[in-house]
Coordinates of C-alpha atoms and ligand atoms in Angstrom, one line a residue:
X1 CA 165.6 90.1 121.1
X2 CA 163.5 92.6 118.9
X3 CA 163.5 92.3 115.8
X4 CA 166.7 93.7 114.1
X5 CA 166.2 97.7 113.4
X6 CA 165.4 98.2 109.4
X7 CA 168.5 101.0 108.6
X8 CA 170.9 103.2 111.1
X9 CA 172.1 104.1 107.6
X10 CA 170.1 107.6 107.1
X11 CA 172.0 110.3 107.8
X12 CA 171.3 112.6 110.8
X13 CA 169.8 115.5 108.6
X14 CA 168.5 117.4 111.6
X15 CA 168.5 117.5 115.1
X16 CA 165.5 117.6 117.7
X17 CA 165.1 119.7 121.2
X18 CA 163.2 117.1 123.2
X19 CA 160.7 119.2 125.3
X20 CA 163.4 120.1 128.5
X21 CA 161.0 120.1 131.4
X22 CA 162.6 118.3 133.4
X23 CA 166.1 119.7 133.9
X24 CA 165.1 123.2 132.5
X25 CA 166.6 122.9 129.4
X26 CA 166.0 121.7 126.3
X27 CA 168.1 118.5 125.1
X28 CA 170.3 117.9 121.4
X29 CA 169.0 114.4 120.0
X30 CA 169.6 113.0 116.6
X31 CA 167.3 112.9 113.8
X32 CA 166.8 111.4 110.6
X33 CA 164.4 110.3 107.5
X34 CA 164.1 106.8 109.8
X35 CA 162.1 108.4 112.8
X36 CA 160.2 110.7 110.4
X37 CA 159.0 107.4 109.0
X38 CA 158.6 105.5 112.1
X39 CA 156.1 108.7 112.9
X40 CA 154.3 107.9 110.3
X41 CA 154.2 104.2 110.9
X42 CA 152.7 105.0 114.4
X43 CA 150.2 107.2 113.6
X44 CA 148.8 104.4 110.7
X45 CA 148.4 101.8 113.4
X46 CA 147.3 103.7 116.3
X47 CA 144.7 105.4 113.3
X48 CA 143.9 101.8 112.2
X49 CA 143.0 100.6 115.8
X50 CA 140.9 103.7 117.0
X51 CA 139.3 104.0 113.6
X52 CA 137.3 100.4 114.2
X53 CA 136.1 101.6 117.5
X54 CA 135.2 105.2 116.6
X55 CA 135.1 105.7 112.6
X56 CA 135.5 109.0 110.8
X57 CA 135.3 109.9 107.2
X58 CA 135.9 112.9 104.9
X59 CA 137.1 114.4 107.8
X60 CA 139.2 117.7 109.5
X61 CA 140.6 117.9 112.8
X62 CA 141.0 121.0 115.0
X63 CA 144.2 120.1 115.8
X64 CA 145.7 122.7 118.3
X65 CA 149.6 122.2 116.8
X66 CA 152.5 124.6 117.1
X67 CA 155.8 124.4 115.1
X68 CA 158.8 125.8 116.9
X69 CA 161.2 127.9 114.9
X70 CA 164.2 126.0 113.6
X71 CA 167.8 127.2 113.1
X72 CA 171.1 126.3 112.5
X73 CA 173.3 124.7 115.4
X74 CA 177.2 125.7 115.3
X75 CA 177.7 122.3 112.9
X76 CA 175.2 123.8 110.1
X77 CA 172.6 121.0 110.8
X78 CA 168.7 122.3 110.9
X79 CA 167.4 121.9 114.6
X80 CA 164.2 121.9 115.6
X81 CA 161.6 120.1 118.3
X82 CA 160.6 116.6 117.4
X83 CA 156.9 118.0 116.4
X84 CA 158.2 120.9 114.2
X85 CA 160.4 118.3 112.2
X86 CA 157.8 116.3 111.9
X87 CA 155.1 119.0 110.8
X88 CA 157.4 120.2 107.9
X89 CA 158.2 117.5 106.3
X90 CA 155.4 117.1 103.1
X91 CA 155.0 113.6 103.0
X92 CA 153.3 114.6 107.2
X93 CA 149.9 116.5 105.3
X94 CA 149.5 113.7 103.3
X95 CA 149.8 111.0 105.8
X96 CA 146.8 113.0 108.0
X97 CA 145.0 113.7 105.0
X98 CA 144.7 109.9 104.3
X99 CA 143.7 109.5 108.3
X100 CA 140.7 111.2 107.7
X101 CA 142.7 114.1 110.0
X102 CA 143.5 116.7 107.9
X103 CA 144.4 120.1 110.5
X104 CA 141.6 122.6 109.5
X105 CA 144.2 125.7 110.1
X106 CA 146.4 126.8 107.1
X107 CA 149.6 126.1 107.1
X108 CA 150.6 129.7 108.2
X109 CA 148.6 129.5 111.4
X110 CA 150.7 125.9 112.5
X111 CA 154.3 128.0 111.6
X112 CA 153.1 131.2 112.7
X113 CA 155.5 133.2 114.7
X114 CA 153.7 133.8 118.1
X115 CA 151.9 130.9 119.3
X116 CA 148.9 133.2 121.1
X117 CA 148.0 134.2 117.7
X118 CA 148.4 130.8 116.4
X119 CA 146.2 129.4 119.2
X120 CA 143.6 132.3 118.1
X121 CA 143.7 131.6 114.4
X122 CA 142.9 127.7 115.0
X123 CA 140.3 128.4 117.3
X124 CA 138.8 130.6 114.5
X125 CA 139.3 127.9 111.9
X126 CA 137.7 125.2 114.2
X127 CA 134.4 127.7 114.3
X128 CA 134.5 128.5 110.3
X129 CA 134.8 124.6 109.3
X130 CA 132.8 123.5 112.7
X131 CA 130.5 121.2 110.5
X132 CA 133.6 119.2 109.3
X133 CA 135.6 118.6 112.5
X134 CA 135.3 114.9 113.1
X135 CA 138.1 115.1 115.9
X136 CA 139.8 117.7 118.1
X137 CA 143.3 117.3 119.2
X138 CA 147.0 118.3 120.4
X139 CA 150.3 115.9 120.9
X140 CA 149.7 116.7 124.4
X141 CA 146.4 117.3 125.9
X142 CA 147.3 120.0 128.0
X143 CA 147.1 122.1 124.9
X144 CA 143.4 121.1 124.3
X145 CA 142.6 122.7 127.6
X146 CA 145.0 125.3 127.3
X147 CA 143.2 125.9 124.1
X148 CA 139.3 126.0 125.3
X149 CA 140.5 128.1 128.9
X150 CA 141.4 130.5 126.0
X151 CA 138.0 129.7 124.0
X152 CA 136.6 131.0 127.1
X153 CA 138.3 135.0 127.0
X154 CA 137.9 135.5 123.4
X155 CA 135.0 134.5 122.2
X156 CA 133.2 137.0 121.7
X157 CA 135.9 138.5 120.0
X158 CA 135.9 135.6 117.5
X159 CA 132.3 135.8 116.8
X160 CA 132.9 139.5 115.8
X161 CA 135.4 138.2 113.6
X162 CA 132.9 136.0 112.2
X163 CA 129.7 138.3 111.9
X164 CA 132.0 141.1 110.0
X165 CA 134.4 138.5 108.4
X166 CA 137.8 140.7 109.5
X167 CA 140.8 139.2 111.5
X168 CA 141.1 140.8 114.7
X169 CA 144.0 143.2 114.9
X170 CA 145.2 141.3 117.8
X171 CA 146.6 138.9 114.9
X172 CA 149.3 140.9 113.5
X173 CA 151.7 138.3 111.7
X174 CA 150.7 139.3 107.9
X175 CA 151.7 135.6 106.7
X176 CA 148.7 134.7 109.1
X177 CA 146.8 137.1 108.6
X178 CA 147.0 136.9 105.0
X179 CA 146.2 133.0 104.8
X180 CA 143.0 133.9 107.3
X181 CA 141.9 136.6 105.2
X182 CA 140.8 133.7 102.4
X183 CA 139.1 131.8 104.7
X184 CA 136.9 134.6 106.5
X185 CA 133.6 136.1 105.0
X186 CA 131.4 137.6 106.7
X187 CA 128.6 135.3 108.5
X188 CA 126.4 136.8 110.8
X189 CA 124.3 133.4 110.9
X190 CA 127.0 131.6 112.0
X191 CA 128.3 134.4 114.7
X192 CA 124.7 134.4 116.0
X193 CA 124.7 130.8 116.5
X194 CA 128.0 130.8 118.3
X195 CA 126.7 133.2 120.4
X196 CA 123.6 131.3 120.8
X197 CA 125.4 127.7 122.3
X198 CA 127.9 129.9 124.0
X199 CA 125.0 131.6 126.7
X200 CA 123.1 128.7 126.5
X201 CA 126.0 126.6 128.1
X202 CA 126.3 126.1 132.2
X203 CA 129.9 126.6 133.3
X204 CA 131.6 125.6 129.7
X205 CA 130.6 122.3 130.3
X206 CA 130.1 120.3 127.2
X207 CA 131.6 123.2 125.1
X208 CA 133.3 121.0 122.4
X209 CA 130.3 119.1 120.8
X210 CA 128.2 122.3 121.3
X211 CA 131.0 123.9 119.0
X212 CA 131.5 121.2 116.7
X213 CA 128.6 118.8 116.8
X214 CA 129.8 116.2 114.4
X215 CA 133.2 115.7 116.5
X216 CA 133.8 111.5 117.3
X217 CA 136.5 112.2 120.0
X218 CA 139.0 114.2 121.5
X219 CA 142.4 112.9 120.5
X220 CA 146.1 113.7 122.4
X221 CA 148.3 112.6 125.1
X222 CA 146.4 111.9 127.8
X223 CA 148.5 109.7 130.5
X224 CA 151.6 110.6 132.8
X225 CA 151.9 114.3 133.6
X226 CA 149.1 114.8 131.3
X227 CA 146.6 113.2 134.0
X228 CA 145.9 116.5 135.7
X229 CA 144.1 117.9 132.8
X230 CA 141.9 115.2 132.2
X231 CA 139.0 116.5 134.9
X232 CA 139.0 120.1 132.4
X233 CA 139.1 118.3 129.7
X234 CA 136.0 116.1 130.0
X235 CA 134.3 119.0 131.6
X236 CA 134.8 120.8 128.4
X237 CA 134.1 117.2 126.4
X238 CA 130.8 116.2 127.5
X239 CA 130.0 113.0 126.6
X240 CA 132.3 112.6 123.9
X241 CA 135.5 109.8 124.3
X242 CA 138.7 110.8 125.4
X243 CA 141.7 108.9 123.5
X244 CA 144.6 108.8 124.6
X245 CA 147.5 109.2 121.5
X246 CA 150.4 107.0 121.2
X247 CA 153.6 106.4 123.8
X248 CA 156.8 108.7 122.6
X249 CA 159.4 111.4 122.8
X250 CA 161.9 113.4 120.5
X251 CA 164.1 110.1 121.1
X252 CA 161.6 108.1 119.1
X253 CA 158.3 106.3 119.3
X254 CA 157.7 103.0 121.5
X255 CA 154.4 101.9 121.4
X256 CA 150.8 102.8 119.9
X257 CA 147.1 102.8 121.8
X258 CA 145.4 99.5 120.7
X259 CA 142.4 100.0 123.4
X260 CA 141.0 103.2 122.3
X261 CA 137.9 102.5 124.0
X262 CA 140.3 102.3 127.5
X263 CA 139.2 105.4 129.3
X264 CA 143.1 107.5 129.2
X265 CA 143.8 106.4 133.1
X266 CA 143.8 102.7 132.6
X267 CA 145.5 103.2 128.8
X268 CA 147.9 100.9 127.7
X269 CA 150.4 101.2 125.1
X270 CA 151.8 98.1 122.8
X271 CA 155.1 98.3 122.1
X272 CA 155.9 98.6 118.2
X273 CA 158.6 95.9 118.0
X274 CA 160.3 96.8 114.6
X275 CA 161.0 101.2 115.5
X276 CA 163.3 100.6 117.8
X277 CA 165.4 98.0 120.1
X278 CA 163.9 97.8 123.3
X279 CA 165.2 97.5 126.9
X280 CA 163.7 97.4 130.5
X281 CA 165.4 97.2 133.3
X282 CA 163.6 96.3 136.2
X283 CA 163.1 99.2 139.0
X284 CA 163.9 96.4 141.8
X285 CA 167.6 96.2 140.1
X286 CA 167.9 99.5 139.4
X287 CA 167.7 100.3 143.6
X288 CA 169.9 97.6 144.3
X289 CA 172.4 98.8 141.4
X290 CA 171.9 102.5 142.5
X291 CA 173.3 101.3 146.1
X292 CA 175.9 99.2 144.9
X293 CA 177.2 101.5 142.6
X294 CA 176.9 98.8 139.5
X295 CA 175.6 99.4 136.0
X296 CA 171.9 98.3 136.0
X297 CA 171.2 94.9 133.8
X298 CA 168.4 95.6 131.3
X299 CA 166.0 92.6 130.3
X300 CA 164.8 92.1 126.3
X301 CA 161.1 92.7 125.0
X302 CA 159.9 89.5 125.5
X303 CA 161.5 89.2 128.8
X304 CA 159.8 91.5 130.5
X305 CA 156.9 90.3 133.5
X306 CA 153.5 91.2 133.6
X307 CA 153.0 93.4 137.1
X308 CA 156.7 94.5 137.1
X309 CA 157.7 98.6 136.6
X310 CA 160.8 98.8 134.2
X311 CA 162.7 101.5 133.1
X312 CA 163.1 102.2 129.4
X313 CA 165.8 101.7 127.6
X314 CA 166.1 103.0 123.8
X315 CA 168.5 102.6 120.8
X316 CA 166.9 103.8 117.8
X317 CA 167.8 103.8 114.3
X318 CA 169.2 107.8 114.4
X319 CA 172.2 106.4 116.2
X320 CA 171.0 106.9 120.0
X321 CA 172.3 103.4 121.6
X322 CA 170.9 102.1 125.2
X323 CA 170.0 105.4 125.8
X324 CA 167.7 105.7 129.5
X325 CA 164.5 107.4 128.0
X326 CA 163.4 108.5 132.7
X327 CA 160.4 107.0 131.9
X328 CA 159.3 104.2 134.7
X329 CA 156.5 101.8 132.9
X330 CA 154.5 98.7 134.1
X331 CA 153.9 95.9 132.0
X332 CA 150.1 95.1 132.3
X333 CA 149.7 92.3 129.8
X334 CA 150.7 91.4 125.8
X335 CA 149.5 92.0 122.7
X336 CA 150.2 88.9 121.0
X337 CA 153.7 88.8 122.1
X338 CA 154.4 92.6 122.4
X339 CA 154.2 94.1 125.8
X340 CA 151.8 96.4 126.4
X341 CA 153.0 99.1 128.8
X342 CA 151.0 101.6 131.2
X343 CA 153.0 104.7 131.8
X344 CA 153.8 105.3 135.4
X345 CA 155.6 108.5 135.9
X346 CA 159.1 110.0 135.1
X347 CA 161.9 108.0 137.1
X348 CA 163.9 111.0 138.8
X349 CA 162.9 111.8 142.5
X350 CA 161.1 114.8 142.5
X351 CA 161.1 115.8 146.1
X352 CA 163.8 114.5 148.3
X353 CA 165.5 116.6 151.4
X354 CA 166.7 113.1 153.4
X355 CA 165.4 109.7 153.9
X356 CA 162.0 110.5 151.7
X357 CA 161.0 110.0 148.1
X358 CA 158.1 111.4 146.1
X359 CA 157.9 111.1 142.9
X360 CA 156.0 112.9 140.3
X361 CA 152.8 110.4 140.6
X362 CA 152.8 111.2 144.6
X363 CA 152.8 114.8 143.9
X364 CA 149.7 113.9 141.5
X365 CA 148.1 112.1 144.0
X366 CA 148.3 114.6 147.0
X367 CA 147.1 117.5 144.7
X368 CA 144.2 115.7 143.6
X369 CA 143.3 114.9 147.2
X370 CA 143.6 118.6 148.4
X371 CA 142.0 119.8 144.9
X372 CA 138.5 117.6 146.2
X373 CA 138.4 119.9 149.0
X374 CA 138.6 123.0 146.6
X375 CA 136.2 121.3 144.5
X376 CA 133.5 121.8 146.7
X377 CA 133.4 125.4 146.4
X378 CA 133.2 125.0 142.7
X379 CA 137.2 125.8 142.4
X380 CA 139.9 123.8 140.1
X381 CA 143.2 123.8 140.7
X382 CA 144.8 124.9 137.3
X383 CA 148.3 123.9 137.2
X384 CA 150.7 123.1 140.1
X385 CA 154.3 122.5 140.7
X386 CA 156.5 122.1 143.6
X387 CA 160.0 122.6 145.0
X388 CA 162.1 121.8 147.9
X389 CA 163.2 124.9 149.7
X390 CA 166.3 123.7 151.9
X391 CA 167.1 127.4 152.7
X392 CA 165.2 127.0 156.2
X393 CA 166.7 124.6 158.5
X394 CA 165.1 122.0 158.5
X395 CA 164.2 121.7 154.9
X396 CA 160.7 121.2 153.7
X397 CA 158.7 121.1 150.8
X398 CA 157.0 123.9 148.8
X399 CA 153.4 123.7 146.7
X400 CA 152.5 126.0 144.1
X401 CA 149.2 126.3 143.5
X402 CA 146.8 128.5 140.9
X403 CA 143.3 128.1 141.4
X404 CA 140.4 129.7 139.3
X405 CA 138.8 132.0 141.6
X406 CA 139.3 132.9 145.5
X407 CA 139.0 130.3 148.3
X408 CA 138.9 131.1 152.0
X409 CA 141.8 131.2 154.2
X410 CA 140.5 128.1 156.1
X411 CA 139.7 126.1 153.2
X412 CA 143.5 126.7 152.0
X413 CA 145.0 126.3 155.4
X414 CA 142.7 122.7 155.2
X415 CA 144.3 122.0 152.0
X416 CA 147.9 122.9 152.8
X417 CA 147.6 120.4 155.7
X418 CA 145.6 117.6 153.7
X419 CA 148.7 117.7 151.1
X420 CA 151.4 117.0 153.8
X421 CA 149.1 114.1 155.0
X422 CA 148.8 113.1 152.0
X423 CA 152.5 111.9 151.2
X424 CA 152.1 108.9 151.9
X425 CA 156.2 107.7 151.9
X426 CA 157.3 106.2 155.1
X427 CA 160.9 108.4 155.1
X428 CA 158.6 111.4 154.9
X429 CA 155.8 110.7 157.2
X430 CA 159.0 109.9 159.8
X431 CA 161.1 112.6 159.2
X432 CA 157.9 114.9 159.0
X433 CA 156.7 113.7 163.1
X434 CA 160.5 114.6 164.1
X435 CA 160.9 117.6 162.2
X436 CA 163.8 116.7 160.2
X437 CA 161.3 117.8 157.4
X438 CA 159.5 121.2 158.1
X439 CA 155.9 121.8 157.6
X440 CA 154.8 121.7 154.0
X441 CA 154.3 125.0 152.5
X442 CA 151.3 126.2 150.4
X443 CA 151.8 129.1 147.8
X444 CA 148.7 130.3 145.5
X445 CA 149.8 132.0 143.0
X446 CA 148.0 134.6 140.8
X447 CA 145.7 133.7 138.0
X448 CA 148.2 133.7 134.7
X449 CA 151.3 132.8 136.6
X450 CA 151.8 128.9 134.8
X451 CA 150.7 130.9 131.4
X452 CA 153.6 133.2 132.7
X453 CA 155.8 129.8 132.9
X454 CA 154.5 128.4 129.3
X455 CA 155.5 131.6 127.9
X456 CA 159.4 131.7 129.1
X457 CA 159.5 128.2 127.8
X458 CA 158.8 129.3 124.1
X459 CA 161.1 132.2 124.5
X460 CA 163.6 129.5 125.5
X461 CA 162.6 127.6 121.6
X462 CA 160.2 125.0 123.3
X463 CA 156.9 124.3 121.6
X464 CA 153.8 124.3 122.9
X465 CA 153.3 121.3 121.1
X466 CA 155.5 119.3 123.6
X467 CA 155.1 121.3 126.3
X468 CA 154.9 119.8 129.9
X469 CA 154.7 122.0 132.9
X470 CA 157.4 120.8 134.8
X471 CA 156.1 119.1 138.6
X472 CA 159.3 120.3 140.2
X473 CA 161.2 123.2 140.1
X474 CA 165.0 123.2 141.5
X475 CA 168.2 124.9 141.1
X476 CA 168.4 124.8 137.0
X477 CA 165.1 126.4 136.9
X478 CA 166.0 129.4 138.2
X479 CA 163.8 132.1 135.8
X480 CA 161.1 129.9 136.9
X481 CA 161.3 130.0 140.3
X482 CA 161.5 133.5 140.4
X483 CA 158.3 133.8 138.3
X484 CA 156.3 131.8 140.8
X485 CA 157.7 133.8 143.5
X486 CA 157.0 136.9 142.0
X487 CA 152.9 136.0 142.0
X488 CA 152.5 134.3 145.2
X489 CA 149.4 136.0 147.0
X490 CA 148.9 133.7 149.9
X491 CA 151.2 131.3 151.6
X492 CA 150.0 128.6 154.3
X493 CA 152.1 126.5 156.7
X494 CA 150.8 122.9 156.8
X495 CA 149.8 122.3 161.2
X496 CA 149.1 118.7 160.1
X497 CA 151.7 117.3 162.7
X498 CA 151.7 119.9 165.3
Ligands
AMP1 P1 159.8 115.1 124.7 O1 160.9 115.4 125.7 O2 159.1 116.4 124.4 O3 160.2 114.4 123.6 O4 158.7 114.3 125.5 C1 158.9 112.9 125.7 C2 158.4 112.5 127.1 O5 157.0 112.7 127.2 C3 158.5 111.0 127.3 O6 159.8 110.6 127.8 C4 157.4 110.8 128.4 O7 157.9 111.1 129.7 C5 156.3 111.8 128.0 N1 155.3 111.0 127.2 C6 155.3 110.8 125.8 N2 154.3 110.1 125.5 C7 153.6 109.8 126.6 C8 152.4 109.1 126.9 N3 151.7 108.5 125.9 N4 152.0 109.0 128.2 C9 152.7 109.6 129.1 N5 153.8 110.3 128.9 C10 154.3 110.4 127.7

C-alpha cells in the first residue's frame, strides 16, 4: 500500500556483494542507476534532518571509507559491494560536497589497494585539514573505532610525517603515495601540537575534538550489531553527539534518522515510503508459520502496530521482489503516517543446540554484563563472537573473547559464569540445570585476533566499509574458526550451575 515504485525499468548495470557476515560469504544482489539514486535521496533527507539540530558549513568530513575492488562476474557485469558502487559513481562527490561533507582524503586513498594504508592515509589527512573537519564518520561505526584503536599505535609516526612532510614508507601503493605527496609539507608547528594534545590526554579519552576541535558530531551506523562499539566510541568522542546514519543494506535503503538528537540506543528510523515497497510480517506469525510449515503473511506499511517486532520484507526497484531482508524491527511510533522502526537484531537464531534460542541481542546483552565486571579493572572487551561446539556430548556454547590487557584468572572464571547466568531463555536456563547443555565455555583470545578476522574478510573481497564482525561462528565459517582457535590463551568452564 506504498506508494507505487518510480521505475524497475534501469537496467541492472552492476551487481553488489552485500557484506556476507552472516553465512560467511558474501551474497550476488542486483544493482542499478535506481538505488544509486535512492542513495542519494537518503543521504539528502537524513542530511536535511540532522543539519537543523547540529548545523555545519563549508565543511570536510574525516570519513573513514573503503572501496572494495570490483571485477567482472562470469556474465561481464561490474561487481562490487554496495559502498564501492556507490563511492564511484561522480554524481556521489558532488552530492557530499553539497552536504557540507566532502571526505578530506583524495580519491586515491578511498580506492587504494590495501585498506591499512588507506586507514593510515585518512588518518593523516584528518590531522593536515583538522581545522576544517566539521564531522567524523564511517557507514559503520565499527570503523571509527577501528580507526582511532589505530590512531593510538601510529601516532607518533604520523606526526613524523607531519614535522618532515614525507609519507611513511609503510605506505607503499605509489597511486597513494603520489596523491599524499601534494598534500604533505613539512609542519613542525603542527607535529608539535599533535604531540602536545596527544600526552596531555588521559586514557584517549576525548581524543576526537582534541584532534579536530571544530568537529559537530560523529556520524555512522550506530544501532544493531554496531551497539558494542558505542562505549569506545564515546570514550574517544567526549562530549561531542553521536548520530546514528540511516537504516540499509546492499538490497537497498528503508528508512532515514529523523531524531538526530536520539542518543543511537533509542534511534529510530522512518521509513522512506517511495524507495522501495515495504512488507512486515509479524514475528508472532512467523513462529506459528515456521511450526506449521505455511508461508508467512506479510502486512503493508501502514498496517503495521506500534509495539509489534516485524520482519522485513523488500522488493526494490533493481528487480529483488518480496525478498526477507533477516532483519527483525519494532515499530515504535509514526512519522506522519510512515513507521518509524527501531532495529532489533538479525532474525536467524544464533545459538541453538535443543530447546534454547539466543539470538544476537542476547549474546549482546550477556557480554555487556560480564564486560562490567572487566570494567572494573579498567579492561574493555574488544570484539567477541560465539559458537556452538556440539563436538562434546552434551553440546554447549562457546565465547570468544579479546580483551585489552590481562585479567586475573578469577576475574575471568567470574565472567565465564556471569555469561551463562546471563542467558536469560527459559529452554536454556532448563536444559542448562539438567545438562542437556554443557557448561558455557570462555576463550580469550590474543590481542589482534578479530583484526586477524577483518583481514581474511577483505582477502575474501569484503569492505571494510560494510564490515560486521559476525556474532556467531558455525560450520560455513570454517577459516574463521580456525583463526580464533589458533589464538586462544586462556579457556574457562562456566561452574554457574554446579
Ligand atoms: P550489507 O549486507 O553489508 O548490505 O548490510 C546490511 C545489513 O546491515 C542490514 O540487513 C542490517 O542487518 C544491517 N544494518 C544496516 N543499517 C543498519 C542500521 N541503521 N542499524 C542496524 N543495522 C543496520
Amino acid at each position: 500500500m506504498g506508494m507505487p515504485l518510480r521505475s524497475s525499468g534501469k537496467p541492472i548495470t552492476t551487481m553488489s556483494l552485500s557484506s556476507g557476515t552472516t553465512q560467511g560469504k558474501p551474497k550476488y544482489v542486483p544493482w542499478n542507476d535506481e538505488l544509486f539514486e535512492t542513495t542519494m535521496q537518503i543521504y539528502q533527507t537524513s542530511f536535511a534532518f540532522r543539519n537543523r539540530e547540529f548545523p555545519i558549513k563549508n565543511g570536510k568530513a574525516l570519513s573513514f571509507i573503503y572501496s572494495s575492488k570490483q571485477f567482472k562476474t562470469k556474465g561481464g557485469l561490474a561487481a562490487g559491494t554496495a559502498t564501492t558502487n556507490v563511492y564511484r559513481n561522480a554524481q556521489y562527490k558532488r552530492t557530499m560536497k553539497a552536504l557540507q561533507s566532502q571526505c578530506c582524503s583524495p580519491d586515491e586513498v578511498i580506492f587504494g589497494p590495501d585498506f591499512h594504508q588507506s586507514l593510515y592515509c585518512h588518518l593523516l589527512c584528518g590531522l593536515i585539514f583538522r581545522e576544517e573537519v566539521q564531522l567524523v564518520s564511517s557507514t559503520f561505526a565499527h570503523s571509527i573505532v577501528h580507526a582511532f584503536r589505530t590512531f593510538e599505535q601510529v601516532w607518533e609516526e604520523l606526526c613524523t610525517d607531519i614535522r618532515e612532510g614525507v609519507l611513511s614508507s609503510r605506505v607503499t601503493a605509489p597511486s597513494i603515495r603520489m596523491a599524499m605527496s601534494k598534500l604533505l609539507k613539512p609542519n613542525p608547528e603542527l607535529a608539535n601540537l599533535i604531540v602536545k594534545k596527544c600526552m596531555g590526554l588521559s586514557n584517549w579519552y576525548g581524543l576526537i575534538p582534541e584532534l579536530f576541535p571544530n568537529t559537530k558530531y560523529i556520524h555512522g551506523i550506530m544501532t544493531g550489531s554496531m551497539e558494542p562499539y558505542l562505549k569506545k566510541l564515546r570514550h574517544y568522542a567526549g562530549e561531542l553527539p553521536l548520530v546514528t546514519a540511516e537504516y540499509g543494506s546492499s538490497e537497498g535503503w528503508i528508512a532515514a534518522n529523523v531524531n538526530p538528537k536520539l542518543p543511537p540506543e533509542s534511534a529510530t528510523y522512518a521509513v522512506l515510503p517511495h524507495i522501495g515497497y515495504f512488507e512486515f510480517i509479524p514475528l508472532t506469525e512467523l513462529e506459528q508459520t515456521n511450526f506449521l510449515c505455511v508461508d508467512p503473511q506479510p502486512v503493508g506499511l501502514t498496517e503495521v502496530k506500534v509495539g509489534e517486532e516485524y520482519e522485513i520484507v523488500v522488493t526494490n526497484p533493481a528487480g529483488l521482489y518480496r525478498y526477507r531482508l533477516g532483519d527483525v524491527v519494532k515499530v515504535m511510533g509514526f512519522h506522519n503516517s510512515t513507521p518509524e522502526l527501531k532495529f532489533v537484531r538479525r532474525s536467524s537464531l544464533l545459538l541453538t543446540i535443543n530447546i534454547d534460542k539466543n539470538t544476537e541481542k542476547d549474546l549482546q546483552l550477556a557480554v555487556e554484563a560480564a564486560a562490567k565486571l572487566v570494567a572494573g579493572d579498567k579492561l574493555e572487551v574488544v570484539d567477541y563472537t560465539s559458537h556452538v561446539d556440539v563436538s562434546t556430548d552434551p553440546g554447549h556454547y562457546v565465547i570468544f573473547w579479546e580483551i585489552n590487557g590481562e585479567a586475573s584468572e578469577e576475574l575471568l572464571g567470574e565472567c565465564c559464569n556471569c555469561l551463562d547466568k546471563s542467558f536469560v531463555d527459559a529452554g536454556y536456563v532448563s536444559s542448562r540445570k539438567v545438562n542437556w547443555i554443557g557448561p558455557l565455555e570462555l576463550r580469550v583470545v590474543r590481542g589482534g585476533t578479530f583484526q586477524k578476522i577483518l583481514d581474511h574478510f577483505l582477502g575474501l573481497g569484503a569492505a571494510v566499509s560494510q564490515y560486521k564482525t559476525p556474532r556467531c561462528v558455525g560450520p560455513t565459517h570454517g577459516k574463521v574458526l580456525q583463526i580464533l582457535n589458533e589464538n586462544v590463551v586462556k579457556s574457562y568452564l562456566s561452574t554457574a550451575f554446579n
